């Protein structure tokens, strides 16, 4: 069981975890409310991409990452070299911390996977001090994720019955702004964050796409080997066209939202 947990974490890190790491500096810049000496909570920290980037770039006194996945936490703990960083198990919808115990609470690419996002947002606000910043980011759901668009375009082309899966509720600035405003945060702002998704070759892209946690992997797992190869070759053609295989760069857009816990 333990080896499977580590395997899942390694696969996550090879795909989404790596992109989370690329996204993290842009997200931190947008958050803007983390100061030297702060206590910071990263909700849904996964393998620690955002947690570690905060620790590496800001002199916070304490950075805590919390996640429900034992495998991801073990991965993060194994790679932790910071004495002021810790990783704990827990549920975003019921954070195990006292009210007003953190100066800033953040979450990257997590809120769309929570069954009750409004509950998680309220919990993030509850554990944050008055005047503190609460922020999250979610991948765009309207065409800004080039890899997802290409993948599902190819899937539907070879299988008209294919249905794009995954929860895409919060992948827009309006949805995130509405969620943060309804939670009661003040000074709510959103911003687009765009990063490159880089692959050394098409085979590298396919390996990551078919192994990384997420809807494409789930869809690919339902296909027979023949249909899997048909999809793979259609996607190869759609991405490479007539050019030879080689490095590939696709754009990925996320939307970020931030707000302040009211002083009143």
PDB file of C-alpha atoms in Angstrom:
ATOM      1  CA  UNK A   1       0.000   0.000   0.000  1.00  0.00           C
ATOM      2  CA  UNK A   2       2.784   2.399   0.920  1.00  0.00           C
ATOM      3  CA  UNK A   3       4.523   1.954  -2.443  1.00  0.00           C
ATOM      4  CA  UNK A   4       1.220   2.667  -4.225  1.00  0.00           C
ATOM      5  CA  UNK A   5       0.819   5.876  -2.226  1.00  0.00           C
ATOM      6  CA  UNK A   6       4.283   7.012  -3.244  1.00  0.00           C
ATOM      7  CA  UNK A   7       3.673   5.992  -6.873  1.00  0.00           C
ATOM      8  CA  UNK A   8       0.512   8.122  -7.007  1.00  0.00           C
ATOM      9  CA  UNK A   9       2.381  11.076  -5.502  1.00  0.00           C
ATOM     10  CA  UNK A  10       5.252  10.667  -7.969  1.00  0.00           C
ATOM     11  CA  UNK A  11       2.796  10.625 -10.889  1.00  0.00           C
ATOM     12  CA  UNK A  12       0.996  13.682  -9.535  1.00  0.00           C
ATOM     13  CA  UNK A  13       4.273  15.537  -9.129  1.00  0.00           C
ATOM     14  CA  UNK A  14       5.365  14.634 -12.669  1.00  0.00           C
ATOM     15  CA  UNK A  15       2.252  16.310 -14.040  1.00  0.00           C
ATOM     16  CA  UNK A  16      -0.009  18.570 -12.022  1.00  0.00           C
ATOM     17  CA  UNK A  17       2.487  18.997  -9.199  1.00  0.00           C
ATOM     18  CA  UNK A  18       5.089  20.368 -11.585  1.00  0.00           C
ATOM     19  CA  UNK A  19       2.616  22.778 -13.153  1.00  0.00           C
ATOM     20  CA  UNK A  20       1.497  23.849  -9.677  1.00  0.00           C
ATOM     21  CA  UNK A  21       5.138  24.690  -8.942  1.00  0.00           C
ATOM     22  CA  UNK A  22       5.368  26.807 -12.108  1.00  0.00           C
ATOM     23  CA  UNK A  23       2.123  28.565 -11.206  1.00  0.00           C
ATOM     24  CA  UNK A  24       3.075  29.191  -7.568  1.00  0.00           C
ATOM     25  CA  UNK A  25       5.282  32.322  -7.984  1.00  0.00           C
ATOM     26  CA  UNK A  26       2.598  34.085 -10.054  1.00  0.00           C
ATOM     27  CA  UNK A  27      -0.040  33.139  -7.492  1.00  0.00           C
ATOM     28  CA  UNK A  28       2.084  34.356  -4.566  1.00  0.00           C
ATOM     29  CA  UNK A  29       2.719  37.662  -6.334  1.00  0.00           C
ATOM     30  CA  UNK A  30      -1.023  38.086  -6.822  1.00  0.00           C
ATOM     31  CA  UNK A  31      -1.833  37.181  -3.204  1.00  0.00           C
ATOM     32  CA  UNK A  32       0.363  40.029  -2.049  1.00  0.00           C
ATOM     33  CA  UNK A  33      -0.681  39.701   1.585  1.00  0.00           C
ATOM     34  CA  UNK A  34       2.006  37.385   2.953  1.00  0.00           C
ATOM     35  CA  UNK A  35       4.520  39.289   5.101  1.00  0.00           C
ATOM     36  CA  UNK A  36       7.709  38.419   6.919  1.00  0.00           C
ATOM     37  CA  UNK A  37       6.912  36.654  10.176  1.00  0.00           C
ATOM     38  CA  UNK A  38       3.408  35.562   9.141  1.00  0.00           C
ATOM     39  CA  UNK A  39       1.781  32.223   9.879  1.00  0.00           C
ATOM     40  CA  UNK A  40       0.523  30.835   6.567  1.00  0.00           C
ATOM     41  CA  UNK A  41      -1.824  27.903   5.881  1.00  0.00           C
ATOM     42  CA  UNK A  42      -1.859  26.127   2.497  1.00  0.00           C
ATOM     43  CA  UNK A  43      -5.134  24.193   2.192  1.00  0.00           C
ATOM     44  CA  UNK A  44      -5.082  21.187  -0.136  1.00  0.00           C
ATOM     45  CA  UNK A  45      -1.303  21.396  -0.371  1.00  0.00           C
ATOM     46  CA  UNK A  46      -0.861  18.163  -2.343  1.00  0.00           C
ATOM     47  CA  UNK A  47       2.838  17.388  -2.696  1.00  0.00           C
ATOM     48  CA  UNK A  48       3.796  20.837  -1.410  1.00  0.00           C
ATOM     49  CA  UNK A  49       4.515  22.877  -4.540  1.00  0.00           C
ATOM     50  CA  UNK A  50       2.919  26.089  -3.220  1.00  0.00           C
ATOM     51  CA  UNK A  51       3.953  25.442   0.390  1.00  0.00           C
ATOM     52  CA  UNK A  52       7.620  25.138  -0.529  1.00  0.00           C
ATOM     53  CA  UNK A  53       7.530  28.131  -2.873  1.00  0.00           C
ATOM     54  CA  UNK A  54       6.120  30.282  -0.065  1.00  0.00           C
ATOM     55  CA  UNK A  55       8.871  29.030   2.255  1.00  0.00           C
ATOM     56  CA  UNK A  56      11.559  29.712  -0.367  1.00  0.00           C
ATOM     57  CA  UNK A  57      10.434  33.235  -1.277  1.00  0.00           C
ATOM     58  CA  UNK A  58       8.913  34.771   1.866  1.00  0.00           C
ATOM     59  CA  UNK A  59      10.326  34.840   5.403  1.00  0.00           C
ATOM     60  CA  UNK A  60       7.158  33.570   7.031  1.00  0.00           C
ATOM     61  CA  UNK A  61       7.590  32.274  10.576  1.00  0.00           C
ATOM     62  CA  UNK A  62       5.392  29.214   9.996  1.00  0.00           C
ATOM     63  CA  UNK A  63       4.027  27.567   6.865  1.00  0.00           C
ATOM     64  CA  UNK A  64       1.595  24.673   7.281  1.00  0.00           C
ATOM     65  CA  UNK A  65       0.360  22.499   4.438  1.00  0.00           C
ATOM     66  CA  UNK A  66      -2.783  20.449   5.006  1.00  0.00           C
ATOM     67  CA  UNK A  67      -4.214  17.740   2.733  1.00  0.00           C
ATOM     68  CA  UNK A  68      -6.444  14.642   3.038  1.00  0.00           C
ATOM     69  CA  UNK A  69      -4.022  12.442   1.041  1.00  0.00           C
ATOM     70  CA  UNK A  70      -1.540  10.422   3.087  1.00  0.00           C
ATOM     71  CA  UNK A  71       0.550   9.665  -0.005  1.00  0.00           C
ATOM     72  CA  UNK A  72       0.904  13.316  -1.011  1.00  0.00           C
ATOM     73  CA  UNK A  73       1.801  14.307   2.554  1.00  0.00           C
ATOM     74  CA  UNK A  74       4.446  11.593   2.797  1.00  0.00           C
ATOM     75  CA  UNK A  75       5.953  12.872  -0.447  1.00  0.00           C
ATOM     76  CA  UNK A  76       5.951  16.459   0.842  1.00  0.00           C
ATOM     77  CA  UNK A  77       7.463  15.487   4.189  1.00  0.00           C
ATOM     78  CA  UNK A  78      10.196  13.469   2.483  1.00  0.00           C
ATOM     79  CA  UNK A  79      11.188  16.553   0.453  1.00  0.00           C
ATOM     80  CA  UNK A  80      10.900  19.092   3.271  1.00  0.00           C
ATOM     81  CA  UNK A  81      14.171  20.806   4.224  1.00  0.00           C
ATOM     82  CA  UNK A  82      12.599  23.709   6.140  1.00  0.00           C
ATOM     83  CA  UNK A  83      12.339  23.678   9.925  1.00  0.00           C
ATOM     84  CA  UNK A  84       9.424  26.133   9.861  1.00  0.00           C
ATOM     85  CA  UNK A  85       7.360  24.104   7.371  1.00  0.00           C
ATOM     86  CA  UNK A  86       5.079  21.233   8.414  1.00  0.00           C
ATOM     87  CA  UNK A  87       2.517  19.035   6.703  1.00  0.00           C
ATOM     88  CA  UNK A  88      -0.646  17.800   8.405  1.00  0.00           C
ATOM     89  CA  UNK A  89      -3.601  15.652   7.399  1.00  0.00           C
ATOM     90  CA  UNK A  90      -7.024  17.233   7.362  1.00  0.00           C
ATOM     91  CA  UNK A  91     -10.206  18.193   5.529  1.00  0.00           C
ATOM     92  CA  UNK A  92     -10.635  21.618   3.909  1.00  0.00           C
ATOM     93  CA  UNK A  93     -14.277  21.589   4.979  1.00  0.00           C
ATOM     94  CA  UNK A  94     -13.389  21.143   8.658  1.00  0.00           C
ATOM     95  CA  UNK A  95      -9.965  22.645   9.310  1.00  0.00           C
ATOM     96  CA  UNK A  96      -8.491  21.438  12.628  1.00  0.00           C
ATOM     97  CA  UNK A  97      -7.312  24.882  13.757  1.00  0.00           C
ATOM     98  CA  UNK A  98      -8.543  27.566  16.109  1.00  0.00           C
ATOM     99  CA  UNK A  99     -10.266  30.609  14.669  1.00  0.00           C
ATOM    100  CA  UNK A 100      -7.947  33.496  13.687  1.00  0.00           C
ATOM    101  CA  UNK A 101      -4.820  31.333  14.036  1.00  0.00           C
ATOM    102  CA  UNK A 102      -3.182  32.222  10.676  1.00  0.00           C
ATOM    103  CA  UNK A 103      -2.232  35.542   9.093  1.00  0.00           C
ATOM    104  CA  UNK A 104      -2.919  34.302   5.560  1.00  0.00           C
ATOM    105  CA  UNK A 105      -4.707  31.269   4.118  1.00  0.00           C
ATOM    106  CA  UNK A 106      -4.158  30.101   0.548  1.00  0.00           C
ATOM    107  CA  UNK A 107      -5.169  27.220  -1.686  1.00  0.00           C
ATOM    108  CA  UNK A 108      -4.012  26.293  -5.166  1.00  0.00           C
ATOM    109  CA  UNK A 109      -6.003  24.171  -7.629  1.00  0.00           C
ATOM    110  CA  UNK A 110      -8.087  22.581  -4.871  1.00  0.00           C
ATOM    111  CA  UNK A 111     -11.405  24.358  -4.352  1.00  0.00           C
ATOM    112  CA  UNK A 112     -13.088  22.778  -7.404  1.00  0.00           C
ATOM    113  CA  UNK A 113     -12.530  19.287  -5.978  1.00  0.00           C
ATOM    114  CA  UNK A 114     -14.238  19.969  -2.647  1.00  0.00           C
ATOM    115  CA  UNK A 115     -17.838  18.779  -2.428  1.00  0.00           C
ATOM    116  CA  UNK A 116     -18.888  21.974  -0.623  1.00  0.00           C
ATOM    117  CA  UNK A 117     -16.612  24.759  -1.822  1.00  0.00           C
ATOM    118  CA  UNK A 118     -18.560  27.375   0.125  1.00  0.00           C
ATOM    119  CA  UNK A 119     -17.884  25.466   3.351  1.00  0.00           C
ATOM    120  CA  UNK A 120     -14.165  25.277   2.554  1.00  0.00           C
ATOM    121  CA  UNK A 121     -14.078  29.007   1.786  1.00  0.00           C
ATOM    122  CA  UNK A 122     -15.777  29.805   5.094  1.00  0.00           C
ATOM    123  CA  UNK A 123     -13.327  27.575   6.944  1.00  0.00           C
ATOM    124  CA  UNK A 124     -10.385  29.335   5.275  1.00  0.00           C
ATOM    125  CA  UNK A 125     -11.857  32.639   6.413  1.00  0.00           C
ATOM    126  CA  UNK A 126     -12.516  31.364   9.939  1.00  0.00           C
ATOM    127  CA  UNK A 127      -8.902  30.344  10.612  1.00  0.00           C
ATOM    128  CA  UNK A 128      -7.511  33.614   9.178  1.00  0.00           C
ATOM    129  CA  UNK A 129      -6.990  36.707  11.323  1.00  0.00           C
ATOM    130  CA  UNK A 130      -9.103  39.779  10.693  1.00  0.00           C
ATOM    131  CA  UNK A 131      -7.462  41.836   7.980  1.00  0.00           C
ATOM    132  CA  UNK A 132      -5.673  38.744   6.631  1.00  0.00           C
ATOM    133  CA  UNK A 133      -5.762  37.634   3.009  1.00  0.00           C
ATOM    134  CA  UNK A 134      -7.511  34.480   1.774  1.00  0.00           C
ATOM    135  CA  UNK A 135      -6.829  33.393  -1.808  1.00  0.00           C
ATOM    136  CA  UNK A 136      -7.291  30.509  -4.202  1.00  0.00           C
ATOM    137  CA  UNK A 137      -6.757  29.706  -7.883  1.00  0.00           C
ATOM    138  CA  UNK A 138      -8.425  27.332 -10.349  1.00  0.00           C
ATOM    139  CA  UNK A 139      -7.661  26.310 -13.923  1.00  0.00           C
ATOM    140  CA  UNK A 140      -9.688  28.188 -16.554  1.00  0.00           C
ATOM    141  CA  UNK A 141     -12.779  26.418 -17.920  1.00  0.00           C
ATOM    142  CA  UNK A 142     -13.336  28.416 -21.123  1.00  0.00           C
ATOM    143  CA  UNK A 143     -10.510  27.384 -23.434  1.00  0.00           C
ATOM    144  CA  UNK A 144      -7.447  28.675 -21.593  1.00  0.00           C
ATOM    145  CA  UNK A 145      -6.144  25.159 -20.907  1.00  0.00           C
ATOM    146  CA  UNK A 146      -4.681  24.270 -24.299  1.00  0.00           C
ATOM    147  CA  UNK A 147      -3.756  20.693 -23.386  1.00  0.00           C
ATOM    148  CA  UNK A 148      -7.261  19.930 -22.105  1.00  0.00           C
ATOM    149  CA  UNK A 149      -8.831  21.507 -25.194  1.00  0.00           C
ATOM    150  CA  UNK A 150      -6.623  19.470 -27.526  1.00  0.00           C
ATOM    151  CA  UNK A 151      -7.156  16.257 -25.573  1.00  0.00           C
ATOM    152  CA  UNK A 152     -10.954  16.441 -25.428  1.00  0.00           C
ATOM    153  CA  UNK A 153     -11.119  17.682 -29.009  1.00  0.00           C
ATOM    154  CA  UNK A 154      -9.221  14.576 -30.131  1.00  0.00           C
ATOM    155  CA  UNK A 155     -11.268  12.309 -27.856  1.00  0.00           C
ATOM    156  CA  UNK A 156     -14.589  13.542 -29.266  1.00  0.00           C
ATOM    157  CA  UNK A 157     -13.262  13.401 -32.840  1.00  0.00           C
ATOM    158  CA  UNK A 158     -12.535   9.659 -32.549  1.00  0.00           C
ATOM    159  CA  UNK A 159     -15.380   8.906 -30.136  1.00  0.00           C
ATOM    160  CA  UNK A 160     -18.401  11.251 -30.531  1.00  0.00           C
ATOM    161  CA  UNK A 161     -19.867   9.730 -27.373  1.00  0.00           C
ATOM    162  CA  UNK A 162     -16.934  10.912 -25.267  1.00  0.00           C
ATOM    163  CA  UNK A 163     -18.004  13.322 -22.565  1.00  0.00           C
ATOM    164  CA  UNK A 164     -15.677  15.843 -21.008  1.00  0.00           C
ATOM    165  CA  UNK A 165     -15.596  15.134 -17.283  1.00  0.00           C
ATOM    166  CA  UNK A 166     -14.366  16.960 -14.214  1.00  0.00           C
ATOM    167  CA  UNK A 167     -15.847  19.690 -12.058  1.00  0.00           C
ATOM    168  CA  UNK A 168     -15.436  23.011 -13.869  1.00  0.00           C
ATOM    169  CA  UNK A 169     -17.705  25.148 -11.647  1.00  0.00           C
ATOM    170  CA  UNK A 170     -15.126  27.655 -10.471  1.00  0.00           C
ATOM    171  CA  UNK A 171     -12.896  28.044 -13.528  1.00  0.00           C
ATOM    172  CA  UNK A 172     -13.971  31.609 -14.278  1.00  0.00           C
ATOM    173  CA  UNK A 173     -13.332  34.987 -12.631  1.00  0.00           C
ATOM    174  CA  UNK A 174     -17.053  35.581 -12.086  1.00  0.00           C
ATOM    175  CA  UNK A 175     -17.594  32.238 -10.323  1.00  0.00           C
ATOM    176  CA  UNK A 176     -14.596  32.759  -8.044  1.00  0.00           C
ATOM    177  CA  UNK A 177     -15.534  36.364  -7.320  1.00  0.00           C
ATOM    178  CA  UNK A 178     -19.104  35.321  -6.499  1.00  0.00           C
ATOM    179  CA  UNK A 179     -17.863  32.570  -4.167  1.00  0.00           C
ATOM    180  CA  UNK A 180     -15.472  34.895  -2.312  1.00  0.00           C
ATOM    181  CA  UNK A 181     -18.054  37.695  -2.096  1.00  0.00           C
ATOM    182  CA  UNK A 182     -20.760  35.328  -0.823  1.00  0.00           C
ATOM    183  CA  UNK A 183     -18.335  34.076   1.831  1.00  0.00           C
ATOM    184  CA  UNK A 184     -18.076  37.630   3.138  1.00  0.00           C
ATOM    185  CA  UNK A 185     -14.548  38.570   2.140  1.00  0.00           C
ATOM    186  CA  UNK A 186     -13.829  42.236   1.466  1.00  0.00           C
ATOM    187  CA  UNK A 187     -11.797  43.822  -1.364  1.00  0.00           C
ATOM    188  CA  UNK A 188     -12.346  40.809  -3.639  1.00  0.00           C
ATOM    189  CA  UNK A 189     -10.149  40.817  -6.766  1.00  0.00           C
ATOM    190  CA  UNK A 190      -9.429  38.304  -9.540  1.00  0.00           C
ATOM    191  CA  UNK A 191      -6.584  37.902 -12.015  1.00  0.00           C
ATOM    192  CA  UNK A 192      -5.620  35.573 -14.871  1.00  0.00           C
ATOM    193  CA  UNK A 193      -2.369  33.665 -14.334  1.00  0.00           C
ATOM    194  CA  UNK A 194      -0.826  32.128 -17.477  1.00  0.00           C
ATOM    195  CA  UNK A 195       2.016  29.592 -17.487  1.00  0.00           C
ATOM    196  CA  UNK A 196       3.655  27.351 -20.112  1.00  0.00           C
ATOM    197  CA  UNK A 197       3.164  23.598 -20.009  1.00  0.00           C
ATOM    198  CA  UNK A 198       6.375  22.273 -21.527  1.00  0.00           C
ATOM    199  CA  UNK A 199       7.061  18.749 -22.780  1.00  0.00           C
ATOM    200  CA  UNK A 200      10.247  17.299 -24.286  1.00  0.00           C
ATOM    201  CA  UNK A 201       8.282  15.356 -26.917  1.00  0.00           C
ATOM    202  CA  UNK A 202       4.829  14.067 -27.731  1.00  0.00           C
ATOM    203  CA  UNK A 203       5.644  10.800 -25.964  1.00  0.00           C
ATOM    204  CA  UNK A 204       6.504  12.828 -22.850  1.00  0.00           C
ATOM    205  CA  UNK A 205       3.163  14.656 -23.134  1.00  0.00           C
ATOM    206  CA  UNK A 206       1.213  11.416 -23.587  1.00  0.00           C
ATOM    207  CA  UNK A 207       2.990   9.711 -20.685  1.00  0.00           C
ATOM    208  CA  UNK A 208       2.124  12.563 -18.337  1.00  0.00           C
ATOM    209  CA  UNK A 209      -1.436  12.975 -19.622  1.00  0.00           C
ATOM    210  CA  UNK A 210      -2.217   9.269 -19.291  1.00  0.00           C
ATOM    211  CA  UNK A 211      -0.667   8.982 -15.814  1.00  0.00           C
ATOM    212  CA  UNK A 212      -1.407  12.320 -14.137  1.00  0.00           C
ATOM    213  CA  UNK A 213      -4.376  12.467 -11.775  1.00  0.00           C
ATOM    214  CA  UNK A 214      -7.423  13.921 -13.495  1.00  0.00           C
ATOM    215  CA  UNK A 215     -10.238  13.356 -16.029  1.00  0.00           C
ATOM    216  CA  UNK A 216      -8.006  12.471 -19.049  1.00  0.00           C
ATOM    217  CA  UNK A 217      -6.397   9.592 -17.154  1.00  0.00           C
ATOM    218  CA  UNK A 218      -9.812   8.322 -16.075  1.00  0.00           C
ATOM    219  CA  UNK A 219     -11.119   8.490 -19.654  1.00  0.00           C
ATOM    220  CA  UNK A 220      -8.039   6.797 -21.127  1.00  0.00           C
ATOM    221  CA  UNK A 221      -8.379   3.983 -18.565  1.00  0.00           C
ATOM    222  CA  UNK A 222     -11.842   3.127 -19.958  1.00  0.00           C
ATOM    223  CA  UNK A 223     -10.550   2.558 -23.493  1.00  0.00           C
ATOM    224  CA  UNK A 224      -9.421  -0.663 -25.098  1.00  0.00           C
ATOM    225  CA  UNK A 225      -5.795  -0.758 -26.226  1.00  0.00           C
ATOM    226  CA  UNK A 226      -6.865  -0.264 -29.870  1.00  0.00           C
ATOM    227  CA  UNK A 227      -9.005   2.770 -29.082  1.00  0.00           C
ATOM    228  CA  UNK A 228      -6.273   4.152 -26.849  1.00  0.00           C
ATOM    229  CA  UNK A 229      -3.824   4.040 -29.754  1.00  0.00           C
ATOM    230  CA  UNK A 230      -6.347   5.685 -32.093  1.00  0.00           C
ATOM    231  CA  UNK A 231      -6.820   8.528 -29.607  1.00  0.00           C
ATOM    232  CA  UNK A 232      -3.078   8.842 -29.092  1.00  0.00           C
ATOM    233  CA  UNK A 233      -2.378   9.158 -32.817  1.00  0.00           C
ATOM    234  CA  UNK A 234      -5.204  11.663 -33.328  1.00  0.00           C
ATOM    235  CA  UNK A 235      -3.852  13.794 -30.489  1.00  0.00           C
ATOM    236  CA  UNK A 236      -0.335  13.517 -31.907  1.00  0.00           C
ATOM    237  CA  UNK A 237      -1.565  14.803 -35.279  1.00  0.00           C
ATOM    238  CA  UNK A 238      -3.611  17.597 -33.690  1.00  0.00           C
ATOM    239  CA  UNK A 239      -0.651  18.852 -31.668  1.00  0.00           C
ATOM    240  CA  UNK A 240       2.304  18.268 -34.000  1.00  0.00           C
ATOM    241  CA  UNK A 241       0.607  18.648 -37.384  1.00  0.00           C
ATOM    242  CA  UNK A 242       3.213  17.938 -40.029  1.00  0.00           C
ATOM    243  CA  UNK A 243       6.238  18.945 -37.977  1.00  0.00           C
ATOM    244  CA  UNK A 244       8.613  16.325 -36.547  1.00  0.00           C
ATOM    245  CA  UNK A 245       8.360  15.313 -32.928  1.00  0.00           C
ATOM    246  CA  UNK A 246      10.211  17.530 -30.478  1.00  0.00           C
ATOM    247  CA  UNK A 247       9.637  19.976 -27.674  1.00  0.00           C
ATOM    248  CA  UNK A 248       6.053  21.134 -27.171  1.00  0.00           C
ATOM    249  CA  UNK A 249       4.803  24.193 -25.299  1.00  0.00           C
ATOM    250  CA  UNK A 250       1.118  24.695 -24.553  1.00  0.00           C
ATOM    251  CA  UNK A 251      -0.466  27.566 -22.635  1.00  0.00           C
ATOM    252  CA  UNK A 252      -2.286  27.004 -19.352  1.00  0.00           C
ATOM    253  CA  UNK A 253      -4.435  29.696 -17.766  1.00  0.00           C
ATOM    254  CA  UNK A 254      -5.656  29.788 -14.186  1.00  0.00           C
ATOM    255  CA  UNK A 255      -7.928  32.274 -12.478  1.00  0.00           C
ATOM    256  CA  UNK A 256      -6.996  33.535  -9.020  1.00  0.00           C
ATOM    257  CA  UNK A 257      -9.154  35.299  -6.442  1.00  0.00           C
ATOM    258  CA  UNK A 258      -8.190  37.028  -3.232  1.00  0.00           C
ATOM    259  CA  UNK A 259     -10.114  38.742  -0.464  1.00  0.00           C
ATOM    260  CA  UNK A 260      -9.605  40.116   3.009  1.00  0.00           C
ATOM    261  CA  UNK A 261     -11.238  38.893   6.220  1.00  0.00           C
ATOM    262  CA  UNK A 262     -13.302  41.914   7.363  1.00  0.00           C
ATOM    263  CA  UNK A 263     -12.116  43.716  10.477  1.00  0.00           C
ATOM    264  CA  UNK A 264     -15.683  44.096  11.797  1.00  0.00           C
TER     265      UNK A 264
END
